[in-house]
Coordinates of C-alpha atoms in Angstrom, one line a residue:
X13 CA -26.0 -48.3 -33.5
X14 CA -23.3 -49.7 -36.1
X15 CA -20.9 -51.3 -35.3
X16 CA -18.6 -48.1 -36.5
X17 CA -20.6 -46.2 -34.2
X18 CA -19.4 -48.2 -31.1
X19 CA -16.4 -48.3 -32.2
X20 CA -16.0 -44.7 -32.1
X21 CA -17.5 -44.2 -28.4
X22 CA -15.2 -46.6 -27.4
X23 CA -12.2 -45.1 -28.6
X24 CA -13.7 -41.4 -27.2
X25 CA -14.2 -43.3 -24.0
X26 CA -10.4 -44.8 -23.2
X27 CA -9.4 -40.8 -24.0
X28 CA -11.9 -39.4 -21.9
X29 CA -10.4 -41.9 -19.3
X30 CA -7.0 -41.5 -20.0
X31 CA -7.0 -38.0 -20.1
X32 CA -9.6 -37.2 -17.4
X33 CA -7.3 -38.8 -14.6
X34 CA -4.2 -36.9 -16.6
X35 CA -5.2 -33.8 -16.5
X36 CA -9.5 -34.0 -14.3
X37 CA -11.4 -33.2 -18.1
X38 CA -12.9 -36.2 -19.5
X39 CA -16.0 -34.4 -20.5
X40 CA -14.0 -32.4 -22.4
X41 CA -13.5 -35.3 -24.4
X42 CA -17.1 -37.3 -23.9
X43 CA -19.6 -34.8 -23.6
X44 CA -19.3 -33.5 -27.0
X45 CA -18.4 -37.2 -28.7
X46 CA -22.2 -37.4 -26.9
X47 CA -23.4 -34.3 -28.8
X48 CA -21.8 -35.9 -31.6
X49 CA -23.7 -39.0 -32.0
X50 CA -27.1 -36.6 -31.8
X51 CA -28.1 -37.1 -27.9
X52 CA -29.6 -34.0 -26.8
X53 CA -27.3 -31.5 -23.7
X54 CA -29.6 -33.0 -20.9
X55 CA -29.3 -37.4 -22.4
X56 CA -25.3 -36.2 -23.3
X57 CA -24.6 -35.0 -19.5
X58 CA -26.4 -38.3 -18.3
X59 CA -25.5 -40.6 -20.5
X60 CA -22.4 -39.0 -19.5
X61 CA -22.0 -39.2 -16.0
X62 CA -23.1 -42.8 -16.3
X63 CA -20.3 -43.8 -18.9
X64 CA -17.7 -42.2 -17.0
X65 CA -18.2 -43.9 -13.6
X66 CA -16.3 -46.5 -15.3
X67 CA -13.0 -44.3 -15.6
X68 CA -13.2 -44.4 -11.5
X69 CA -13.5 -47.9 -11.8
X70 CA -11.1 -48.0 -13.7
X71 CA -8.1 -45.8 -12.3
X72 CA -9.2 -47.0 -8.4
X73 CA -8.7 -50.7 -9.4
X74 CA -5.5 -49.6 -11.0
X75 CA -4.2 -48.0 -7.7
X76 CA -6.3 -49.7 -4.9
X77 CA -2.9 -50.6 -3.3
X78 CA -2.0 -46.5 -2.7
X79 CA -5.2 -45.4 -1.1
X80 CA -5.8 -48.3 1.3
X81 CA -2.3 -46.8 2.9
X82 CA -4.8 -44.0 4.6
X83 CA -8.2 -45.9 5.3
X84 CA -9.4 -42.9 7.5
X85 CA -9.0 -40.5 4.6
X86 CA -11.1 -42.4 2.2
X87 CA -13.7 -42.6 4.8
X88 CA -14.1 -39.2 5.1
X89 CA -13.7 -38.1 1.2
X90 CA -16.2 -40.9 0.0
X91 CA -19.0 -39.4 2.4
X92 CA -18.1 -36.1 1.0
X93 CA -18.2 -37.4 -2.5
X94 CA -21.3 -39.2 -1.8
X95 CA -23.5 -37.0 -0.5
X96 CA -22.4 -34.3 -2.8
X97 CA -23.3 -36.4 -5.6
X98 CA -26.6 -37.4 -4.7
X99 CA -27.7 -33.6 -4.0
X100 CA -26.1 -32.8 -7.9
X101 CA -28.1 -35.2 -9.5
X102 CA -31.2 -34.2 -7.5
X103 CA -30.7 -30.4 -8.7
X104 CA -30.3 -31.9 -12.1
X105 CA -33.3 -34.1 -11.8
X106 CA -35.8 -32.0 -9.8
X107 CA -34.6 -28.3 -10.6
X108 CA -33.0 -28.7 -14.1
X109 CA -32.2 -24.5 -15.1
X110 CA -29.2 -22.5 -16.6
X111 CA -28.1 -20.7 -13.9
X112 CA -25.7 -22.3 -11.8
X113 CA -23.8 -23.7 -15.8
X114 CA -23.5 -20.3 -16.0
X115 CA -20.9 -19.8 -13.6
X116 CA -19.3 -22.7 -14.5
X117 CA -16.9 -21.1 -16.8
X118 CA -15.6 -19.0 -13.9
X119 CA -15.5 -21.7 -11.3
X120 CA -13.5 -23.9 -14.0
X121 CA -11.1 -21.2 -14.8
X122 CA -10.1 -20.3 -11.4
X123 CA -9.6 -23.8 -10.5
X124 CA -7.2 -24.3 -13.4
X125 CA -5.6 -21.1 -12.4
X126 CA -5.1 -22.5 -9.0
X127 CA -3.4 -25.1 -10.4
X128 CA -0.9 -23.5 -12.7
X129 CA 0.0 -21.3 -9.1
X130 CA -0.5 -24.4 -6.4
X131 CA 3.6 -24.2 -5.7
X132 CA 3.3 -20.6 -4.8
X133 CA -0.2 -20.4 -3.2
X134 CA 0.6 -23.1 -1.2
X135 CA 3.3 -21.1 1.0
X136 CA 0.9 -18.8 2.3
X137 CA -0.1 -19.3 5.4
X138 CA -4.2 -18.3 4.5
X139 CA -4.0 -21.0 1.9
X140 CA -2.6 -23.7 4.0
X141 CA -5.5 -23.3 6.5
X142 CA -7.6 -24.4 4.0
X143 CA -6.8 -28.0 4.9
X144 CA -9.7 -27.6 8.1
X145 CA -12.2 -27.3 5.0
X146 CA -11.0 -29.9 2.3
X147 CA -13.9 -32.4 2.7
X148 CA -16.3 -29.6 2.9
X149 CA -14.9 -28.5 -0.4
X150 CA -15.1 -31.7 -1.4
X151 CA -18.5 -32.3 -1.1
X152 CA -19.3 -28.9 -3.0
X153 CA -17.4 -29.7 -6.0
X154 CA -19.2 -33.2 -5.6
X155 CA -22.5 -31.6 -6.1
X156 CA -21.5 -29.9 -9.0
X157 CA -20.4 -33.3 -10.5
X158 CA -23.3 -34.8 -9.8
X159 CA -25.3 -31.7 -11.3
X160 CA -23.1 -30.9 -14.8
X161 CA -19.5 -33.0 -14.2
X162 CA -17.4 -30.9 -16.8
X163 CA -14.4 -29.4 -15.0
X164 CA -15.2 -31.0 -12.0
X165 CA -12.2 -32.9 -12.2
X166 CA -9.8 -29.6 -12.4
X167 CA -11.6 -28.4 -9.2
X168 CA -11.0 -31.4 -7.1
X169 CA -7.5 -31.5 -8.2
X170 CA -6.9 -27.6 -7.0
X171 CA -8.4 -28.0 -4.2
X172 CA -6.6 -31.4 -2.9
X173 CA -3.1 -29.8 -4.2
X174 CA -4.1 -26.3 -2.1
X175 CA -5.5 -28.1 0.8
X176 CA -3.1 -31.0 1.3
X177 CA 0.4 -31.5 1.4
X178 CA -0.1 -34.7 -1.2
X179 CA 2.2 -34.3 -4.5
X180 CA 0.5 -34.4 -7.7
X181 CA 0.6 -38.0 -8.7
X182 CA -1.4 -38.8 -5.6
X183 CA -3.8 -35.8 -5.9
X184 CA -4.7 -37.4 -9.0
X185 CA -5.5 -40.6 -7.4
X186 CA -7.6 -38.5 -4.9
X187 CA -9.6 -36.8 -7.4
X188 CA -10.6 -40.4 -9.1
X189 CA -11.7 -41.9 -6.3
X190 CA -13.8 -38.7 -5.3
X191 CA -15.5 -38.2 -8.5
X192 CA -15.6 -42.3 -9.4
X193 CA -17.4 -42.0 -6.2
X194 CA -19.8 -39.1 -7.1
X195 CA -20.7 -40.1 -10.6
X196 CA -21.4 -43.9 -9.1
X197 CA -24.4 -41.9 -6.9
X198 CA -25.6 -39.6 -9.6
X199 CA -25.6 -42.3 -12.5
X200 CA -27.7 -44.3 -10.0
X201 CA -30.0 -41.8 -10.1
X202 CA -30.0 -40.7 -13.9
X203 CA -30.0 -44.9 -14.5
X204 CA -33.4 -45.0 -12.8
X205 CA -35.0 -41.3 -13.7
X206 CA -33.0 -39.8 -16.4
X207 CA -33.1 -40.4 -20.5
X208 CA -29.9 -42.4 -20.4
X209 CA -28.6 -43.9 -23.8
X210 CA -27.5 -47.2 -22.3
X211 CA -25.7 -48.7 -25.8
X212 CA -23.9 -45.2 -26.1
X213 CA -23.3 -45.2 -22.5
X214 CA -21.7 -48.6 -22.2
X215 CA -19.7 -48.3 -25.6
X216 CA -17.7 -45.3 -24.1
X217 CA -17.9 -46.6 -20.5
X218 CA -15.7 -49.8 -21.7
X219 CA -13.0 -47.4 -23.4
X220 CA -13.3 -44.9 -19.7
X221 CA -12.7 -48.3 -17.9
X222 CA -9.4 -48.9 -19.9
X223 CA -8.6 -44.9 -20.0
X224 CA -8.8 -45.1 -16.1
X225 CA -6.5 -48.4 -15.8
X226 CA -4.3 -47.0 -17.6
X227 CA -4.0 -43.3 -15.7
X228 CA -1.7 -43.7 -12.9
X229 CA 1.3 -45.4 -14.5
X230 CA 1.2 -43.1 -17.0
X231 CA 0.7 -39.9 -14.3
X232 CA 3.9 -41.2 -12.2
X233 CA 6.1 -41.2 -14.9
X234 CA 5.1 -37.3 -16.3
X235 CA 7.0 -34.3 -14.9
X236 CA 4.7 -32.6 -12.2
X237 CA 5.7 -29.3 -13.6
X238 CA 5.0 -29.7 -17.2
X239 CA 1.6 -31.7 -16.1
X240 CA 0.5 -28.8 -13.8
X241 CA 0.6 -26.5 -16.7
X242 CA -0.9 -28.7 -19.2
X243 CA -3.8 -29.0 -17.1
X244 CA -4.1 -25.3 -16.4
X245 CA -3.7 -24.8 -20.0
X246 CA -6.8 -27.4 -20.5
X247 CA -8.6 -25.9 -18.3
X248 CA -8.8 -22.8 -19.1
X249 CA -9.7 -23.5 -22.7
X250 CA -12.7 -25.6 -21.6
X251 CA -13.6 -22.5 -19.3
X252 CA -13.3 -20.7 -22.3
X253 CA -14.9 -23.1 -24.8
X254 CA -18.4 -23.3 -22.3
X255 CA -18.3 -19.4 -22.2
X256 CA -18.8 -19.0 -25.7
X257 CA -21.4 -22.0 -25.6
X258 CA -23.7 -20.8 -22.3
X259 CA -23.2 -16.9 -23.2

């Protein structure tokens, strides 16, 4: 690679990370700078997943203080997150197929829809018994990191804001720590049996780390409202952009 080349990834990489703790879509931002540089899908979704466990790093360094204030919780989420990683990346490894990217679109798109109507869905009473599921719902979105990743990041975040009472700025610490957690799992797996591009995946995974430091300073001081709907907004036009891609 030139040194132009790295230059590049890194840059992609501190806006993957800096707008995949904003807003849960870093691939959105990665994935394709990985198509870019001429790695085929399956090397750009690994190469992928093992760059961006370095936005988790990144943002759970920068906000270690907040979640040690509820050591039970992070128990429980990082066994949901690492279980569900390690059967993603197994799927992806063992039982690669179309299929189940098919309904991404969908899945993405309702989870950014959630979003955008959290403050309303959350008053009924059918939604708030949802909480009795969260790390069940947890680990499913964690297997679908660990399998594809894009979106994943939108899904965790509607389902912590529907399923909890925590406000946004901590939802988005939440879903860090979940998926830094998930990708960590899978990108041990891809490291050892997938066609990662290390130089590519280390480039962006040094901007990710900085993206990720630099997330929840910049979350706390954005208005919960305007950030719900730019996420929704996001959201729905990666739903939207994969559509057109898988059909």
């Amino acid at each position: 690679m030139t040194a132009l080349t790295v230059a590049a990834l890194v840059v992609a990489g501190f806006g993957a990370g800096l707008i995949g703790y904003i807003t849960g879509l870093a691939s959105i931002v990665s994935y394709p700078a990985l198509l870019a540089f001429g790695l085929s899908p399956v090397a750009a979704n690994v190469t992928n997943t093992v760059a961006m466990v370095a936005v988790g790093g990144g943002s759970i360094a920068s906000s270690a203080s907040e979640l040690a204030k509820d050591r039970s919780q992070m128990r429980t989420l990082a066994a949901a997150a690492v279980a569900g990683g390690a059967v993603g990346s197994a799927l992806l490894l063992l039982a690669p197929g179309d299929t189940f990217e098919r309904v991404v679109p969908v899945l993405i798109a309702v989870a950014a829809i959630a979003i955008l109507l959290q403050p309303h869905l959350h008053e009924r009473a059918a939604v708030r018994r949802l909480a009795r599921f969260y790390p069940a719902g947890v680990f499913l979105v964690a297997v679908y990191g660990g399998y594809f990743g894009a979106g994943a990041g939108v899904m965790i975040l509607a389902l912590t804001l529907l399923a909890t009472s925590e406000p946004l700025w901590r939802a988005a610490m939440l879903k860090s720590y979940v998926l830094g957690l998930a990708n960590l799992v899978a990108a041990i797996g891809f490291a050892v049996f997938g066609p990662v591009h290390w130089p590519a995946a280390i480039a962006m995974a040094i901007g990710g780390f900085a993206g990720g430091w630099c997330g929840p300073p910049v979350v706390a001081r954005i208005d919960a409202a305007k950030l719900r709907v730019a996420v929704a907004v996001c959201g729905l036009g990666l739903a939207a952009w994969l559509a057109r891609v898988w059909f």
